[in-house]
XYZ file of C-alpha atoms in Angstrom:
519
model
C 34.811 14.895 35.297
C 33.749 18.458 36.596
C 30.487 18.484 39.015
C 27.859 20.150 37.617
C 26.640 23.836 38.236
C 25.270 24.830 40.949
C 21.092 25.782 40.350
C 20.497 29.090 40.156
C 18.991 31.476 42.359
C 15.419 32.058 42.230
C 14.777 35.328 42.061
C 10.690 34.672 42.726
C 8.894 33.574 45.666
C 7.636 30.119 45.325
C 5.399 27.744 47.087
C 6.608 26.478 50.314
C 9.469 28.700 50.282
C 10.008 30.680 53.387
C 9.516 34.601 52.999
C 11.058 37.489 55.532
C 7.826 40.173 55.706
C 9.261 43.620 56.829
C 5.880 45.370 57.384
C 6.392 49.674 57.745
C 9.972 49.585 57.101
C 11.544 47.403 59.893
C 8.707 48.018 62.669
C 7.671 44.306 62.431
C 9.488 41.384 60.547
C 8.182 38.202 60.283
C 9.274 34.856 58.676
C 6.655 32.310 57.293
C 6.280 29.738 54.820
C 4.086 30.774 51.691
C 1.249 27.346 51.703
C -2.012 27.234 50.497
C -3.223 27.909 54.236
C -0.706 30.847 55.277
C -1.907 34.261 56.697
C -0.369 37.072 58.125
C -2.453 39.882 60.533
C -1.816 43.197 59.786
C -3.800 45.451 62.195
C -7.225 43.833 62.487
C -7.045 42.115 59.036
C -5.949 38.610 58.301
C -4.835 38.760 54.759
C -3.556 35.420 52.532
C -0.327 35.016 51.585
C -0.773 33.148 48.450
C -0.803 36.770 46.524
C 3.419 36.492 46.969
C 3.764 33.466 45.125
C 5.814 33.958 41.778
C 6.047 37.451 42.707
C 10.168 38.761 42.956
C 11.832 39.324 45.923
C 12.024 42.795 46.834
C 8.031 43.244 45.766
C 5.828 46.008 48.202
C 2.355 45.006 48.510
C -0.093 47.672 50.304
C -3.168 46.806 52.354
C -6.080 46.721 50.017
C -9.714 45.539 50.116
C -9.092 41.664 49.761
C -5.807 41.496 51.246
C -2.330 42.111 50.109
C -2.045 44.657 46.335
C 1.015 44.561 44.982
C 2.213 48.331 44.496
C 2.359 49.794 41.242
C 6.455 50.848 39.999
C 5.272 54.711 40.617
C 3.516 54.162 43.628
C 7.098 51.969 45.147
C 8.822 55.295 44.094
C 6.773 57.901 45.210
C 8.773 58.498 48.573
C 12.063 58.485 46.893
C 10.300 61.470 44.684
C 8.573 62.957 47.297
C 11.906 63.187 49.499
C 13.982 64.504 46.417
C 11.069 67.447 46.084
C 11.142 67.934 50.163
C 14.925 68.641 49.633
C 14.358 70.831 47.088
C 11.478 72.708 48.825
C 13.301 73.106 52.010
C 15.667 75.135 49.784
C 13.227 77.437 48.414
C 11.161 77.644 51.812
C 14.215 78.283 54.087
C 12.713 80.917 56.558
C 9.469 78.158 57.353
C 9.788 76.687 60.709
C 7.815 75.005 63.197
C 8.367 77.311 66.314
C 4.335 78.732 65.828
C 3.201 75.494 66.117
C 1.298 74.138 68.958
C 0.494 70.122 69.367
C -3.530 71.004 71.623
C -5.001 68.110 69.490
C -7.330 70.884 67.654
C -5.676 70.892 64.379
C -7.147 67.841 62.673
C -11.000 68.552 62.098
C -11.496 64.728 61.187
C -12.602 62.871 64.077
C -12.257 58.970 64.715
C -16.045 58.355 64.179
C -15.461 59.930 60.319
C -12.157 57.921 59.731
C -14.163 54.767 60.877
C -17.294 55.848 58.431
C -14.839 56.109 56.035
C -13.042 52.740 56.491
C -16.668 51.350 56.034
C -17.648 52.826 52.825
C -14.891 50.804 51.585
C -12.251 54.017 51.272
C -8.675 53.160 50.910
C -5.790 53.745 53.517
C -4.032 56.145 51.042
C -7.709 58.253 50.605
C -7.767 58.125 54.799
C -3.961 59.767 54.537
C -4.982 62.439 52.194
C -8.273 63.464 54.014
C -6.330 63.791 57.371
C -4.165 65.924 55.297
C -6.587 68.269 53.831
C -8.553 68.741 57.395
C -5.295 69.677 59.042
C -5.155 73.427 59.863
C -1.275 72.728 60.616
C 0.087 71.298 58.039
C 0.500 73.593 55.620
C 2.612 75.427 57.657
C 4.625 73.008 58.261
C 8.433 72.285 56.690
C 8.785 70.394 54.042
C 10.476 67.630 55.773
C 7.448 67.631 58.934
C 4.878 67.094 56.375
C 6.719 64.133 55.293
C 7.514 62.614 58.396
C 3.627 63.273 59.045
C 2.843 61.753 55.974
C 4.897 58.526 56.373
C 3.154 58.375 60.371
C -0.260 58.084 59.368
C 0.594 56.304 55.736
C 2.047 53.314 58.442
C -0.952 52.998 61.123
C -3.704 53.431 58.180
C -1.887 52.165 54.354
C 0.835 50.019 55.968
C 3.395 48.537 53.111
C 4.806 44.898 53.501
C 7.714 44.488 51.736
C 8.663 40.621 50.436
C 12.387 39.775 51.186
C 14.308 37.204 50.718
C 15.989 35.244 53.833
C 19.738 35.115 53.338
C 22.322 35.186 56.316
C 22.592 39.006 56.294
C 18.536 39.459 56.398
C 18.202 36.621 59.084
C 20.901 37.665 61.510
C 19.889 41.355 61.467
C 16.312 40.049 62.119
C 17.512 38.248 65.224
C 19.655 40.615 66.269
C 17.225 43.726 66.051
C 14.405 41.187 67.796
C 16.535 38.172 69.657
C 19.999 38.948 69.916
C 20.482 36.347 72.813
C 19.286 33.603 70.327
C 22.331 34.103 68.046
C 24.946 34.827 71.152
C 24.542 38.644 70.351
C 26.538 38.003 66.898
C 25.844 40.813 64.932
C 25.936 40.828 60.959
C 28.904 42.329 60.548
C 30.694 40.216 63.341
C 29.372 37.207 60.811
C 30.919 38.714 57.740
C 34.352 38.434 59.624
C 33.811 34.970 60.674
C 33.383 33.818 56.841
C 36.111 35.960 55.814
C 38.389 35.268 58.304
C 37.874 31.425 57.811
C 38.303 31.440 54.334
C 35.340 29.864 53.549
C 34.894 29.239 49.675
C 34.064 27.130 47.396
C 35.360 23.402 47.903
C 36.461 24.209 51.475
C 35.502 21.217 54.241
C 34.811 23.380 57.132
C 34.511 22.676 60.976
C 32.159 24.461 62.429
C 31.024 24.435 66.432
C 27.298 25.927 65.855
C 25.714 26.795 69.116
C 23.362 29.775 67.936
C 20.758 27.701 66.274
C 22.398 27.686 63.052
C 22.907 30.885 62.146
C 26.294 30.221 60.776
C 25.864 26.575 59.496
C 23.276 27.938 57.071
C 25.751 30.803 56.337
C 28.782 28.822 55.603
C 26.614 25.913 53.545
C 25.319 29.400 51.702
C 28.708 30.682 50.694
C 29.680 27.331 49.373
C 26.668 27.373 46.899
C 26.710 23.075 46.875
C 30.278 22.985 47.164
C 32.757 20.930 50.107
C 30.863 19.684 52.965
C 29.843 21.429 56.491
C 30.550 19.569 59.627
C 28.644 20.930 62.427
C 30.226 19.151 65.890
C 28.565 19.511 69.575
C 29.411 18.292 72.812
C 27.742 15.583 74.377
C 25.072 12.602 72.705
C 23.004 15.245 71.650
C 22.629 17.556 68.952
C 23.201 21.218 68.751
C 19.716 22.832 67.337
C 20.326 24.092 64.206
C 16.764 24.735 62.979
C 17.175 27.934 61.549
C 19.094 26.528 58.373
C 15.350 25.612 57.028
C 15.063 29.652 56.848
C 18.028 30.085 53.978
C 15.834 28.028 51.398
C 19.132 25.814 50.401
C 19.064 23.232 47.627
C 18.484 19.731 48.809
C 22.437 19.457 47.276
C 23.379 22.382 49.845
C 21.936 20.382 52.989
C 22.815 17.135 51.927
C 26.316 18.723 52.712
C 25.479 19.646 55.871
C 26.241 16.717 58.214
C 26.590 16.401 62.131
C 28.762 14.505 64.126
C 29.824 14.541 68.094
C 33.278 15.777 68.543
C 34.127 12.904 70.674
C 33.761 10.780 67.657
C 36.267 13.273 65.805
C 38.955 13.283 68.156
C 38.978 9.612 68.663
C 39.096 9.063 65.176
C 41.898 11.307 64.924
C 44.071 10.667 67.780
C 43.011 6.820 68.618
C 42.466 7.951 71.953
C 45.893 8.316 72.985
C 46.782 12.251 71.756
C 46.383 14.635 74.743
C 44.859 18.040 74.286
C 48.084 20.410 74.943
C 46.287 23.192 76.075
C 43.630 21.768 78.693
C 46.200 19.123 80.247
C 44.321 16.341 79.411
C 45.651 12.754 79.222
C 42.833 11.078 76.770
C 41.849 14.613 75.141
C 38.481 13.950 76.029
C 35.612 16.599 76.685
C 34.294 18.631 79.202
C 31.335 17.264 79.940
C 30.209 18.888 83.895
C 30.982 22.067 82.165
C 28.338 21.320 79.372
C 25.803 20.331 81.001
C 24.590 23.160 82.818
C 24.894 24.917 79.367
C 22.619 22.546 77.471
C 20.161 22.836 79.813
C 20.522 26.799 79.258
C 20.060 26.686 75.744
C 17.009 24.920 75.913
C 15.352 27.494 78.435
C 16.495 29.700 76.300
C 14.696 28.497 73.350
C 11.465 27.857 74.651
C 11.817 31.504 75.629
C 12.598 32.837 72.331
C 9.707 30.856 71.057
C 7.434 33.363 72.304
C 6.958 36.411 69.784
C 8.407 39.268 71.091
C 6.558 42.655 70.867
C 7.622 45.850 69.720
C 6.411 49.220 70.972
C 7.073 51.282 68.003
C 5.402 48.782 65.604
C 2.371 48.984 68.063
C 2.102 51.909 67.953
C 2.066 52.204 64.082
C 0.117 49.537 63.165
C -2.442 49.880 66.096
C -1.576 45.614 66.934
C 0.867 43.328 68.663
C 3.654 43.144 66.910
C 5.212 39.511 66.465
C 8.413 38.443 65.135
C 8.025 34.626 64.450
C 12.192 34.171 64.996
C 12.281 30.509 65.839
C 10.890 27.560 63.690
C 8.520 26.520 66.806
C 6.623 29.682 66.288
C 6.518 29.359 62.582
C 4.629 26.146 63.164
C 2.518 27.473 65.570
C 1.431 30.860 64.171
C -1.719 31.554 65.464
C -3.328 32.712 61.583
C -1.573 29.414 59.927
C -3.251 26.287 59.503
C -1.211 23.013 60.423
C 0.111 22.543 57.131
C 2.238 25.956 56.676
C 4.857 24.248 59.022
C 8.659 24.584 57.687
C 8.118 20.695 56.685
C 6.328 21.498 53.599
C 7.174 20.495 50.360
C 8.510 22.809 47.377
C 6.005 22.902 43.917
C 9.670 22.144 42.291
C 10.724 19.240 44.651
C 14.139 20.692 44.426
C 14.987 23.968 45.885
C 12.701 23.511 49.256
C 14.826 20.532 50.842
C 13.174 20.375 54.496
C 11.204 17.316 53.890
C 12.862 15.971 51.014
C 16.901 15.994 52.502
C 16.848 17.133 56.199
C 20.438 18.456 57.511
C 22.534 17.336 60.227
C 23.122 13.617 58.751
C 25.852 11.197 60.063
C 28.865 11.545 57.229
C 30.207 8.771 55.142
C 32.754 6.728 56.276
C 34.882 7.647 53.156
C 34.649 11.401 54.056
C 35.503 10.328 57.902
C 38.415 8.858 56.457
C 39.494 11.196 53.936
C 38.949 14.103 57.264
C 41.098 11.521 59.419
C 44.461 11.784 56.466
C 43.840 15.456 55.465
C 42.298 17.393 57.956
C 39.344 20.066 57.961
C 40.450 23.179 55.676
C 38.734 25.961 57.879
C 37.161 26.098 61.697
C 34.493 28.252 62.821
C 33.654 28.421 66.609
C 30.339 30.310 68.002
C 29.850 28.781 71.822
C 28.662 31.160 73.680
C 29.019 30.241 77.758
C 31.396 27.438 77.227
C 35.052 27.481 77.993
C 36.671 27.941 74.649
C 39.927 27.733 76.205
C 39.314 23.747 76.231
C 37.217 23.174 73.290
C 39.690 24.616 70.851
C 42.100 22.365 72.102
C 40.310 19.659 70.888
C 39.129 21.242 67.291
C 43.081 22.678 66.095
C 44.294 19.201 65.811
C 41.524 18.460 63.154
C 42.222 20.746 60.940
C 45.237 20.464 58.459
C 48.354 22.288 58.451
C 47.951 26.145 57.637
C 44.084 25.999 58.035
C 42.548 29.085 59.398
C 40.156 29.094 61.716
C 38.080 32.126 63.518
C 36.343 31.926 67.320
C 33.386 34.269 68.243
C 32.447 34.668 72.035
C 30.358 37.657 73.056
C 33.306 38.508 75.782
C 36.936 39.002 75.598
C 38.348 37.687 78.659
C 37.634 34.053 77.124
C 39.245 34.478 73.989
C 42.480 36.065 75.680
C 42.733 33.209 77.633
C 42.923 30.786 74.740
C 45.265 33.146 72.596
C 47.665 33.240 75.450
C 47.248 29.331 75.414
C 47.568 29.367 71.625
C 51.075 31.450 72.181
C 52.374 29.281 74.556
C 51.668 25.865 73.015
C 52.518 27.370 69.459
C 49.712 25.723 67.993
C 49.174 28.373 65.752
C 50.417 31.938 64.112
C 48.704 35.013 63.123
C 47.002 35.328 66.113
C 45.119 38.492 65.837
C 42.216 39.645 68.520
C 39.409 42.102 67.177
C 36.226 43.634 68.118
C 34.272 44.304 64.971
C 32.867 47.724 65.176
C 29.636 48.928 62.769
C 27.912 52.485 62.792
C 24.677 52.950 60.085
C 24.222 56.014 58.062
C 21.001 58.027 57.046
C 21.667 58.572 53.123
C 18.954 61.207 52.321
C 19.492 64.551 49.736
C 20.478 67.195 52.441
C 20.111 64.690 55.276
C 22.880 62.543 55.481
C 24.709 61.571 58.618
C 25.007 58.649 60.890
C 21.862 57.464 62.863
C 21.945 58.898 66.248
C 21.626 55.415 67.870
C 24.188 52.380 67.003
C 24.718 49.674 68.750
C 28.350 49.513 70.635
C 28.751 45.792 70.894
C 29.291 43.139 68.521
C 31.126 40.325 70.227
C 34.739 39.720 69.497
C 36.870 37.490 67.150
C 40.217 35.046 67.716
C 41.889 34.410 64.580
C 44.885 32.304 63.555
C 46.321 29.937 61.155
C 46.632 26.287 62.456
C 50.791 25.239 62.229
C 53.446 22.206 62.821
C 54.615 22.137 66.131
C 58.000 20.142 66.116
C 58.226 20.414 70.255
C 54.673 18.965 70.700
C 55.524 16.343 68.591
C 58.817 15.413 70.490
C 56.842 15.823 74.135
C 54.291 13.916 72.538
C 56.566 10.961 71.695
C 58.651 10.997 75.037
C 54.921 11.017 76.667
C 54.276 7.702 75.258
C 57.259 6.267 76.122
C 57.598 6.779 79.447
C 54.203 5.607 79.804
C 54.884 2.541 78.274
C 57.651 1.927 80.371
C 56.392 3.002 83.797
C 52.535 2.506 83.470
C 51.442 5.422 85.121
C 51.118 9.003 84.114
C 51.314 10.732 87.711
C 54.308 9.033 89.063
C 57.678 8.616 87.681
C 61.266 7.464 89.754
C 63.248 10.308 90.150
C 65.315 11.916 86.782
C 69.359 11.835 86.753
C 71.232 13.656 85.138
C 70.519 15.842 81.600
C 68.602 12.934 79.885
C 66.046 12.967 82.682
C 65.917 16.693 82.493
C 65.098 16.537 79.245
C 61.908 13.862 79.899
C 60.561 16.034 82.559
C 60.238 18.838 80.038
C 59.257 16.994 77.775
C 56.410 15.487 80.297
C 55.793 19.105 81.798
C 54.881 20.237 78.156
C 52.129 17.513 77.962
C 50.433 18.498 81.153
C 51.892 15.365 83.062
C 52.578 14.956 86.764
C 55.313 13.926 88.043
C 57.054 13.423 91.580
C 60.330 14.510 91.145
């Protein structure tokens, strides 16, 4: 019998859903959860947020008298007409420049103490824009393209436009890259595009992943497979990898109740009984690094009480005349200063179904038919995003999970980490396909007679070690030599002197699985 559908995607904001806010085009993004009690601060107003619900995703609301107004369909296109008639002016006006121009602070004959008279007679921010324009003595001779730019200045610090978006993995990891980069390991969006593609994560796929950026790629992988296979998220240690952010996506209680965690020790003993070594790191039980993880855990929880903090934003500041927050982790969200204590991420959905925080948490303990069915077939992808631990070892614990000509697709934020493990990878022939890259991403300014890349990109997007998992006949042969001489010596660092070719053969054999021996 065929599962059923997956539910469709709202395409409305809902109660209890969580909302990204991008207020004045990118100079402030926020996340929050739309209850009865929420409020955002915009400048020196606290406006509700309840005017969002059941509006679409991809709504602009201005700053009116009682709070947020959604925008009218002309007033939403009015700088897409306005920039289409600069273009054209700039064409007609071609000999106007702004060499005559002097910036003495005596063009604008409206002083503060008239904009603030204004403000209290109840005038609107787009009235304020278009008085400053008719007492400036300058702007008329202005270009075409200055008066915009002026236009859009003062339309930000006194009209600013909030536009309602909705959290998906692009939106969230370009929020926390632009804002908190060292939250996500510096993993850019397009660096997370390659990881999914390079994983082959679809539908029905029972993918590994190692999620040490607070669940930025959990959520993104449980996203892709719309209800579909299961996510295992694995950690080091007894305790849990933080993977709140996954209660930002808005998934389906059926998408988190597919989300399950459990420690990798448990994983590799349940594949390998305990005996298996890892080939790459030389150990004899294949066991974990544990000193090495310690220092890191400790890290990552420094480092999350510090990105709890909102983190300002001088060009928002100075736009919307306030601190500008960016409420990144789910700590914040429950502590926003302007939210009551019920507009936490715990909140239920009006539907019951499509907010599953409360009602189906993630990160459960798997079945112990789906442990077994992992143990005879494997994992069908493997994602890896641990930043300061030494992948070198880790991923020699994680290939022998996966089955048989499963891909699988390692981010670190440096390359000297990665090249160690491909050489490892090589060498071991654990896998094919190996293939090193640095993702590289450059944004371009599409305007009529303006369009060229933005003067300022970022250069660094981490780096990505992909492969396909394979058979390898000579670790299986050193693995079964390994056990015998064990069995018949009892001891894995000494071993009587080899004769002959036979004995030759078993030193290989014990070299290749990281053995000592005293020949």
């Amino acid at each position: 019998m065929d599962s059923p559908p997956p539910p469709p995607i709202r395409r409305e904001a809902w109660e209890g859903c969580s909302v990204l806010l991008d207020i004045n085009d990118g100079d402030r993004l926020a996340f929050f959860r739309l209850t009865p009690g929420a409020t955002v601060k915009i400048g020196n107003k606290t406006c509700s947020l309840q005017p969002l619900v059941g509006r679409p995703f991809g709504s602009l609301f201005r700053l009116g008298a009682d709070g947020l107004v959604p925008c009218a369909a002309a007033d939403a296109t009015s700088r897409d007409h306005n920039t289409r008639d600069g273009a054209d002016g700039q064409t007609q006006d071609e000999t106007r420049d702004n060499r005559s121009l002097v910036d003495n602070n005596t063009a604008q004959n409206l002083s503060s103490d008239d904009i603030e008279a204004m403000k209290r007679d109840g005038a609107t921010g787009d009235e304020i824009v278009e008085a400053l324009i008719a007492n400036s003595s300058t702007f008329g001779k202005k270009t075409v393209f200055s008066q915009e730019k002026y236009k859009l200045k003062k339309q930000k610090k006194y009209a600013p436009k909030v536009l309602l978006r909705r959290p998906s993995a692009r939106s969230i990891c370009e929020t926390y890259f632009k804002k908190s980069p060292a939250r996500i390991g510096f993993m850019r969006v397009d660096t997370l595009s390659l990881l999914l593609s390079m994983a082959n994560i679809g539908a029905y796929s029972d993918v590994l992943v190692v999620d040490m950026v607070g669940g930025l790629v959990v959520g993104a992988v449980a996203e892709r497979l719309g209800g579909t296979g299961y996510v295992c998220s694995t950690y080091l240690g007894s305790a849990p990898c933080s993977i709140d952010i996954i209660r930002m996506y808005n998934l389906s209680s059926d998408m988190v109740s597919r989300i399950v965690q459990v420690p990798l020790s448990d994983l590799c003993s349940m594949h390998s009984s305990g005996n298996t070594p890892s080939l790459l790191n030389g150990g004899a039980e294949g066991e974990m690094v544990e000193p090495a993880v310690v220092p890191d855990e400790d890290a990552q929880a420094s480092l999350a009480q510090q990105v709890d903090t909102a983190v300002s934003d001088e060009k928002a500041q100075l736009s919307t005349d306030q601190p500008t927050d960016m409420e990144v982790s789910e700590p914040s969200l429950d502590e926003h200063p302007v939210q009551d204590e019920n507009s936490s991420l715990d909140g239920k959905g009006s539907d019951g179904n499509l907010d599953a925080s409360k009602s189906s948490k993630a990160g459960k303990a798997p079945s112990p038919e789906k442990m077994k069915y992992w143990k005879e077939h494997g994992f069908s992808s493997l994602i890896v995003c641990a930043p300061g631990h030494e992948v070198e070892r880790l991923v020699a614990d994680l290939l022998p999970l996966l089955s048989y000509s499963a891909p699988f697709a390692i981010y670190h934020q440096y390359l000297d980490p990665l090249a160690k493990c491909m050489h490892s990878l090589q060498v071991s022939k654990m896998a094919i396909g190996l293939q090193l890259s640095e993702p590289w991403l450059r944004e371009y300014q599409v305007l009529p007679s303006r369009t060229h890349p933005h003067m300022q990109m970022n250069a660094f997007g981490g780096y990505i070690l992909s492969g396909i998992r394979i058979h390898s006949t000579d670790c299986m042969i050193a693995n079964n030599f390994r056990e015998l001489v064990l069995n018949l010596y009892g001891s894995r660092y000494f071993m009587p002197p080899a004769v002959g070719f036979a004995g030759d053969i078993l030193v290989y054999c014990l070299y290749a699985c990281g053995e000592q021996t005293d020949v």
